[in-house]
Short mmCIF file of C-alpha atoms in Angstrom, two decimals:
data_model
loop_
_atom_site.label_atom_id
_atom_site.label_comp_id
_atom_site.label_asym_id
_atom_site.label_seq_id
_atom_site.Cartn_x
_atom_site.Cartn_y
_atom_site.Cartn_z
CA MET A 26 -150.03 81.75 29.84
CA ARG A 27 -152.82 83.57 31.64
CA LYS A 28 -152.11 86.80 29.72
CA ALA A 29 -151.99 84.89 26.42
CA ALA A 30 -155.32 83.20 27.17
CA MET A 31 -156.91 86.54 28.10
CA GLY A 32 -155.55 88.13 24.94
CA LEU A 33 -156.93 85.30 22.82
CA ALA A 34 -160.32 85.56 24.53
CA ILE A 35 -160.45 89.33 23.90
CA LEU A 36 -159.48 88.79 20.26
CA LEU A 37 -162.25 86.20 19.81
CA LEU A 38 -164.77 88.56 21.41
CA LEU A 39 -163.70 91.36 19.07
CA VAL A 40 -164.03 89.09 16.04
CA LEU A 41 -167.46 87.83 17.12
CA GLY A 42 -168.56 91.37 17.89
CA GLY A 43 -167.42 92.48 14.45
CA LEU A 44 -169.34 89.63 12.79
CA VAL A 45 -172.48 90.68 14.66
CA LEU A 46 -172.16 94.45 14.21
CA LEU A 47 -170.66 94.78 10.73
CA PRO A 48 -173.86 93.77 8.86
CA GLN A 49 -175.68 96.61 10.69
CA PHE A 50 -173.58 99.10 8.72
CA ILE A 51 -174.16 97.45 5.32
CA ASP A 52 -177.40 98.51 3.63
CA LEU A 53 -178.38 95.82 1.12
CA ASN A 54 -181.76 97.39 0.44
CA ARG A 55 -180.27 99.61 -2.26
CA PHE A 56 -179.89 96.40 -4.30
CA LYS A 57 -183.61 95.51 -4.11
CA GLY A 58 -184.55 97.17 -7.38
CA PRO A 59 -181.57 95.87 -9.42
CA LEU A 60 -181.93 92.40 -7.88
CA ALA A 61 -185.64 92.23 -8.76
CA ALA A 62 -184.81 93.34 -12.30
CA GLU A 63 -182.10 90.68 -12.60
CA LEU A 64 -184.38 87.91 -11.33
CA ALA A 65 -187.06 89.10 -13.74
CA ALA A 66 -184.56 88.82 -16.61
CA LEU A 67 -183.62 85.29 -15.51
CA THR A 68 -187.19 84.06 -15.15
CA GLY A 69 -188.99 86.12 -17.77
CA ARG A 70 -191.55 87.15 -15.12
CA SER A 71 -192.19 90.19 -12.98
CA ILE A 72 -190.50 89.95 -9.55
CA GLU A 73 -191.54 91.90 -6.47
CA ILE A 74 -189.51 92.13 -3.24
CA GLY A 75 -191.72 93.61 -0.55
CA GLY A 76 -189.51 93.05 2.50
CA PRO A 77 -185.98 93.99 3.53
CA LEU A 78 -182.69 92.33 2.56
CA LYS A 79 -180.54 91.37 5.54
CA LEU A 80 -176.95 90.15 5.83
CA SER A 81 -175.52 87.88 8.53
CA LEU A 82 -171.86 86.83 8.83
CA LEU A 83 -172.19 84.30 11.65
CA ARG A 84 -171.88 80.68 10.43
CA GLY A 85 -170.75 82.05 7.06
CA PRO A 86 -172.17 84.91 4.97
CA ARG A 87 -175.94 84.60 4.53
CA VAL A 88 -178.49 86.88 2.88
CA THR A 89 -182.21 86.82 3.74
CA ILE A 90 -184.83 88.22 1.37
CA ARG A 91 -188.36 88.67 2.73
CA ASP A 92 -191.71 88.77 0.92
CA LEU A 93 -190.64 87.72 -2.57
CA ARG A 94 -193.27 87.22 -5.29
CA LEU A 95 -192.97 85.79 -8.80
CA ALA A 96 -195.83 86.77 -11.13
CA ASN A 97 -197.96 84.33 -13.12
CA PRO A 98 -198.30 84.72 -16.90
CA PRO A 99 -201.42 86.44 -18.29
CA GLY A 100 -204.53 84.25 -18.18
CA ALA A 101 -203.57 82.34 -15.01
CA ALA A 102 -206.09 82.00 -12.18
CA ALA A 103 -203.78 83.45 -9.49
CA LYS A 104 -201.81 86.70 -9.67
CA ASP A 105 -198.58 85.12 -8.42
CA MET A 106 -197.03 81.79 -9.31
CA VAL A 107 -194.71 81.83 -6.27
CA ARG A 108 -195.04 83.68 -2.98
CA LEU A 109 -192.27 83.37 -0.39
CA ARG A 110 -192.35 84.65 3.15
CA ALA A 111 -188.55 84.56 3.03
CA VAL A 112 -185.63 82.96 1.24
CA GLU A 113 -182.25 82.56 2.92
CA VAL A 114 -179.14 81.86 0.85
CA LYS A 115 -175.70 80.91 2.15
CA LEU A 116 -172.83 82.30 0.12
CA GLY A 117 -169.37 80.86 -0.48
CA PHE A 118 -166.86 82.92 1.55
CA TRP A 119 -163.74 82.58 -0.60
CA PRO A 120 -165.53 83.17 -3.94
CA LEU A 121 -167.03 86.33 -2.38
CA LEU A 122 -163.52 87.65 -1.66
CA SER A 123 -162.53 87.05 -5.28
CA GLY A 124 -165.53 88.98 -6.60
CA ALA A 125 -167.99 86.14 -7.29
CA ILE A 126 -171.36 85.47 -5.64
CA GLU A 127 -171.64 81.70 -5.22
CA ILE A 128 -174.89 80.44 -3.69
CA ARG A 129 -174.10 77.25 -1.75
CA ARG A 130 -177.32 76.56 0.18
CA ALA A 131 -180.87 77.89 0.05
CA THR A 132 -183.82 77.74 2.44
CA LEU A 133 -187.33 78.59 1.23
CA ILE A 134 -189.53 79.67 4.14
CA GLU A 135 -193.29 79.22 3.68
CA PRO A 136 -193.29 79.13 -0.11
CA ASP A 137 -196.75 79.04 -1.72
CA VAL A 138 -196.56 77.78 -5.31
CA ASP A 139 -199.42 77.85 -7.82
CA ILE A 140 -198.98 75.36 -10.70
CA GLU A 141 -201.51 75.60 -13.51
CA ARG A 142 -202.16 74.17 -16.94
CA LEU A 143 -203.38 77.16 -18.89
CA PRO A 144 -206.33 77.11 -21.35
CA ASP A 145 -203.89 77.05 -24.32
CA GLY A 146 -202.32 73.83 -22.99
CA LYS A 147 -199.09 75.38 -21.72
CA VAL A 148 -197.99 75.17 -18.10
CA ASN A 149 -197.41 78.38 -16.18
CA TRP A 150 -193.82 77.64 -15.15
CA GLN A 151 -192.62 77.64 -18.75
CA SER A 152 -190.75 80.80 -19.65
CA ASP A 153 -189.96 82.34 -23.01
CA THR A 154 -186.66 83.75 -21.76
CA GLY A 155 -183.44 82.15 -22.90
CA SER A 156 -181.39 83.46 -19.98
CA THR A 157 -179.17 81.23 -17.89
CA ALA A 158 -178.81 81.06 -14.11
CA SER A 159 -175.16 82.14 -14.08
CA GLY A 160 -173.36 85.18 -15.40
CA ALA A 161 -172.51 88.77 -14.61
CA SER A 162 -174.85 90.34 -12.07
CA PRO A 163 -176.03 93.84 -13.03
CA ALA A 164 -177.14 94.35 -9.41
CA THR A 165 -173.64 94.06 -7.98
CA GLY A 166 -171.23 93.83 -10.92
CA ARG A 167 -170.10 90.43 -9.62
CA THR A 168 -170.35 86.99 -11.18
CA LEU A 169 -173.39 85.01 -9.99
CA VAL A 170 -172.91 81.24 -9.70
CA LEU A 171 -175.47 78.68 -8.50
CA ALA A 172 -173.63 75.84 -6.75
CA ILE A 173 -176.39 74.74 -4.37
CA ASP A 174 -175.63 71.49 -2.56
CA ARG A 175 -178.62 71.62 -0.19
CA LEU A 176 -182.12 73.02 -0.62
CA THR A 177 -184.55 73.17 2.30
CA ILE A 178 -188.28 73.95 2.18
CA GLN A 179 -190.04 74.94 5.40
CA ASP A 180 -193.86 74.74 5.66
CA GLY A 181 -194.52 75.12 1.95
CA ALA A 182 -197.71 74.69 -0.06
CA VAL A 183 -198.45 73.80 -3.69
CA THR A 184 -201.74 74.20 -5.57
CA TYR A 185 -202.17 72.37 -8.88
CA ARG A 186 -204.89 73.62 -11.25
CA SER A 187 -206.11 72.15 -14.52
CA GLY A 188 -209.44 73.44 -15.78
CA ALA A 189 -211.99 73.07 -12.97
CA THR A 190 -209.72 70.67 -11.04
CA ALA A 191 -207.62 71.97 -8.15
CA GLU A 192 -205.48 69.93 -5.75
CA ARG A 193 -203.79 71.42 -2.66
CA PHE A 194 -200.67 70.11 -0.88
CA GLU A 195 -199.76 71.80 2.41
CA HIS A 196 -197.25 71.74 5.28
CA ILE A 197 -194.51 70.65 2.90
CA ASN A 198 -191.15 70.20 4.63
CA VAL A 199 -188.37 68.93 2.39
CA SER A 200 -184.61 68.59 2.52
CA VAL A 201 -182.88 68.04 -0.83
CA THR A 202 -179.21 67.17 -1.25
CA LEU A 203 -177.79 67.91 -4.70
CA GLY A 204 -174.65 66.37 -6.09
CA GLY A 205 -174.42 69.07 -8.76
CA PRO A 206 -176.70 70.77 -11.31
CA SER A 207 -177.36 67.40 -12.98
CA GLY A 208 -177.64 65.35 -9.79
CA PRO A 209 -177.65 62.93 -8.20
CA PHE A 210 -180.52 64.12 -6.00
CA ASP A 211 -181.62 62.82 -2.61
CA ALA A 212 -184.80 64.21 -1.02
CA THR A 213 -186.75 63.43 2.16
CA GLY A 214 -189.84 65.20 3.39
CA GLU A 215 -193.47 65.26 4.42
CA LEU A 216 -196.69 66.92 3.33
CA VAL A 217 -200.46 66.97 3.97
CA THR A 218 -203.08 66.46 1.27
CA ARG A 219 -206.82 65.84 1.65
CA GLY A 220 -206.33 65.69 5.42
CA ALA A 221 -203.74 62.88 5.22
CA ALA A 222 -200.12 63.29 6.28
CA LEU A 223 -197.59 61.62 3.97
CA ALA A 224 -193.85 61.08 4.30
CA PHE A 225 -191.68 60.44 1.26
CA GLU A 226 -188.15 59.78 0.07
CA ALA A 227 -186.84 60.25 -3.45
CA ARG A 228 -183.50 59.54 -5.09
CA SER A 229 -182.15 59.90 -8.60
CA GLY A 230 -178.92 59.39 -10.44
CA LYS A 231 -177.38 61.97 -12.73
CA ILE A 232 -179.70 63.49 -15.32
CA ASP A 233 -178.24 64.12 -18.78
#
């Protein structure tokens, strides 16, 4: 029994060591250019990834992308519509083995979002692209599927602009549970605006 327990302990240590060390030998940064191009095709906007891509296998496969920027359309007040210090996505393990990239959970770290009604009356988040959020990934050759059941925002900020009016919301911390692409949605969070701290809860049924 003692030998069996020691053998099991050594096996667990080897597995844990492999989970820690294996990502060190996988260079995801070669996918930065193709990934930025793919995201640009999905959003219809220029995408810039300034930081490294990192992989972790502990607690399930997770990829972290640092310093991600989504450009604003021409004529907007700010250069970027979205600036992210980092985004962390948790991938489905079994779909990954079968050749598909399935994003299960996402955490947005210090996102700064600029929402603006442009002089022509359009809003800056509208895109002319007809692309969908799922399909074959040119960056990896695998199928990309969004199946996010939880979205977390850490210390975010949103600026809303319309003409000379600008409103700023800061220190946004939100946890959103999604029952599927069409809902239901359940969100709880907090934010600060005009020096006042606000807490909120929001729920919705399915959206057709």
